[in-house]
C-alpha angles and dihedrals in degrees: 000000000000120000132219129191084220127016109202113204102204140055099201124100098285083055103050100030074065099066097030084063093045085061111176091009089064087085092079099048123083111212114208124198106215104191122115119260096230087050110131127240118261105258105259085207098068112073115248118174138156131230107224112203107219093244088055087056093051087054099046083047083052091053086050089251097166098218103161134220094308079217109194084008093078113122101222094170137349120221109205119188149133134260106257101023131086100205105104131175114227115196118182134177090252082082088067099032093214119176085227084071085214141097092217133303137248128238138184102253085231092055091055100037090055088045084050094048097035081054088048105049082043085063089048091202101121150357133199120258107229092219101130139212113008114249110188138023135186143168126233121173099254096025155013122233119201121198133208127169110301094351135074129189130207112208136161087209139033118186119204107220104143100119087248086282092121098056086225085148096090096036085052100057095235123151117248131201116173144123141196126252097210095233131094136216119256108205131193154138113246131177116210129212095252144340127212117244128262127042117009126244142234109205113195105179123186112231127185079257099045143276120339104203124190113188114194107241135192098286113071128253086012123111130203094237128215125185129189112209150149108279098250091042079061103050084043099054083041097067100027113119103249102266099072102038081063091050093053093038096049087049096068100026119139116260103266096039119118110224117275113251105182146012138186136160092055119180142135145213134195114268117228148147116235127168121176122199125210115196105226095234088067103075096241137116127194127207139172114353094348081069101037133348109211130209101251091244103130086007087252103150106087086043095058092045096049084048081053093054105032080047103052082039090070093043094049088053093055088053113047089041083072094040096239122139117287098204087051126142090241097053097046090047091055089043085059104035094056102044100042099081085056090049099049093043088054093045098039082052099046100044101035081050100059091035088053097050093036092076114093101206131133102229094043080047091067098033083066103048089047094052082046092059095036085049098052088046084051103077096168086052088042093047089053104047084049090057089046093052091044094054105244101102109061120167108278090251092053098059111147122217102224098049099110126229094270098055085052094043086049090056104049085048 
């Protein structure tokens, strides 16, 4: 049997973000990668990117994650409006006046999982066991012990990064509360007639069906797009020739944006809220998607789940500096304590924002449209809802350590 203080479930970003920030102390964590070994590979020809908050980039810059300038994928504004309005809410980094110019920056998910995990084999501290998905689970009073085929692991912590992919939730014991929205994500790549100069823009427009995000990527005038639909507009639009995907898609566009011209690596997922709960006393922490899995609106959920990880770093640290136990009751009851007011802000947002705009009536039509104008006229509420989303103003009681004084300095600002 070998024995580990900490066993991490996951091998993704929020994983392995994990034990980047836990730095020397990585040495005495097994990371394990779940996955099956007859799982596919993801398509390389769907798009998949990520929306780094600028505070999540500062962080990764702090692990000595080596990103690179994102180039045309810097977020310089986001417009945010409704279909059949013109009142629209611009927000733009010169709210937060941060040296960066940009709100945050957007990255194919393949392009920042191989920067984590480069950062990661340079450390040589540790590399993920391939010994796929967990089989057996059980409590002790000083420790947990997590069996696979042929192998077993004594640990006095798991922790549960898998991005919700390895359904441990229920082998685990955890409480779940969740429920589907009974819409899926469209994804795609497509490329616009043309794009005004300066900064570029993230558009996040509010449909009947849901939001319709374009997030500006590395090749100029094209958008990572994501499109909330029914389930069978979805498997309709996925399958469409190309000719008439663009004539849907144009019809419903944001203002300000030039006509789509072309789209490729289409694909779509469910859409569904999903939050699992750990009793401290249980030995398990959650982080990123295993603890909730967020609608896409605002592109919040890597950045939470990078806060998770840089945050129970710190706490781990702490406590394995004074050789105390690092699945004990106390630390996972300060873990929790201080990220559950930035979970439930993001959630409560994210979800109170598409159920908002997701009811077609007339007098909540033009509430909307009214709170949209009132909010564009409001530049201390705007400036602080563009320092939320960018990831430098947190809730008082979900500071993170690591953030370095700029960031802190940017937020009070």
């Amino acid at each position: 049997m070998e024995s580990a203080e900490i066993a991490v479930l996951g091998n993704g970003p929020v994983a392995q973000s994990l034990v980047l920030a836990l730095g020397e102390y990585g040495v005495s964590c097994i990371l394990v990668d779940t996955r099956p070994a007859t799982a596919h590979a993801p398509d390389s020809s769907v798009e998949r990117t990520v929306a780094l908050a600028l505070g999540s980039r500062r962080l990764l810059d702090g692990l000595g994650v080596r990103l690179g300038d994102p180039g045309a994928g810097a977020i310089g504004r986001v417009q945010i409006s409704q279909a059949g309005v013109s009142p629209r809410v611009e927000l733009s980094h010169r709210l937060l006046q941060a040296p960066e110019k940009r709100l945050g920056e957007v990255w194919p998910l393949p392009v920042l999982s191989a920067a984590i995990a480069q950062t990661l084999q340079e450390r040589g501290t540790i590399a993920a066991q391939p010994w796929g998905p967990l089989q057996g689970f059980s409590w002790h009073p000083d420790h947990v012990q997590l069996r696979w085929p042929g192998r077993q692991v004594r640990a006095r912590l798991v922790v549960l990064a898998d991005g919700g992919h390895g359904h441990l939730g229920p082998l685990l014991g955890l409480q779940r509360r969740g429920w589907d929205h009974n819409r899926h994500a469209l994804i795609a790549r497509v490329r616009v007639a043309s794009e005004p100069q300066g900064e570029r823009c993230a558009y996040e427009h509010f449909l009947a069906s849901g939001p319709l995000a374009f997030l500006p990527v590395e090749a100029p005038r094209e958008f990572s797009l994501v499109w909330s639909l029914y389930p069978s507009q979805a498997a309709a639009l996925l399958y469409a020739n190309d000719f008439v995907f663009l004539q849907k898609l144009n019809a419903v566009r944001p203002q300000g944006l030039a006509a789509v011209t072309e789209v490729r690596n289409r694909g779509f997922y469910p859409l569904h809220f999903q939050q699992y709960l750990a009793a401290p006393e249980t030995r398990v922490a959650l982080l990123g998607n295993a603890a909730q899995t967020l609608h896409p609106l605002a592109g919040q959920g890597y950045n939470l789940g990078l806060r998770d990880s840089v945050t129970l770093a710190a706490l781990l640290r702490e406590t394995l500096e004074r050789g105390e136990d690092p699945g004990g009751t106390g630390v996972l009851q300060d873990f929790q304590r201080i990220r559950r007011r930035d979970r439930l802000e993001i959630i409560a947002f994210t979800e109170g924002m598409n159920r908002l705009f997701g009811i077609d009536l007339t007098p909540l039509h033009l509430l909307r449209a009214a709170g949209l104008a009132a909010l564009q006229w409001s530049p201390t509420v705007k400036t602080r809802l563009a320092a939320r989303l960018a990831g430098l103003r947190l809730p008082v009681d979900s500071s993170i350590p690591d953030l370095d004084v700029e960031n802190a300095a940017h937020a009070r600002s």
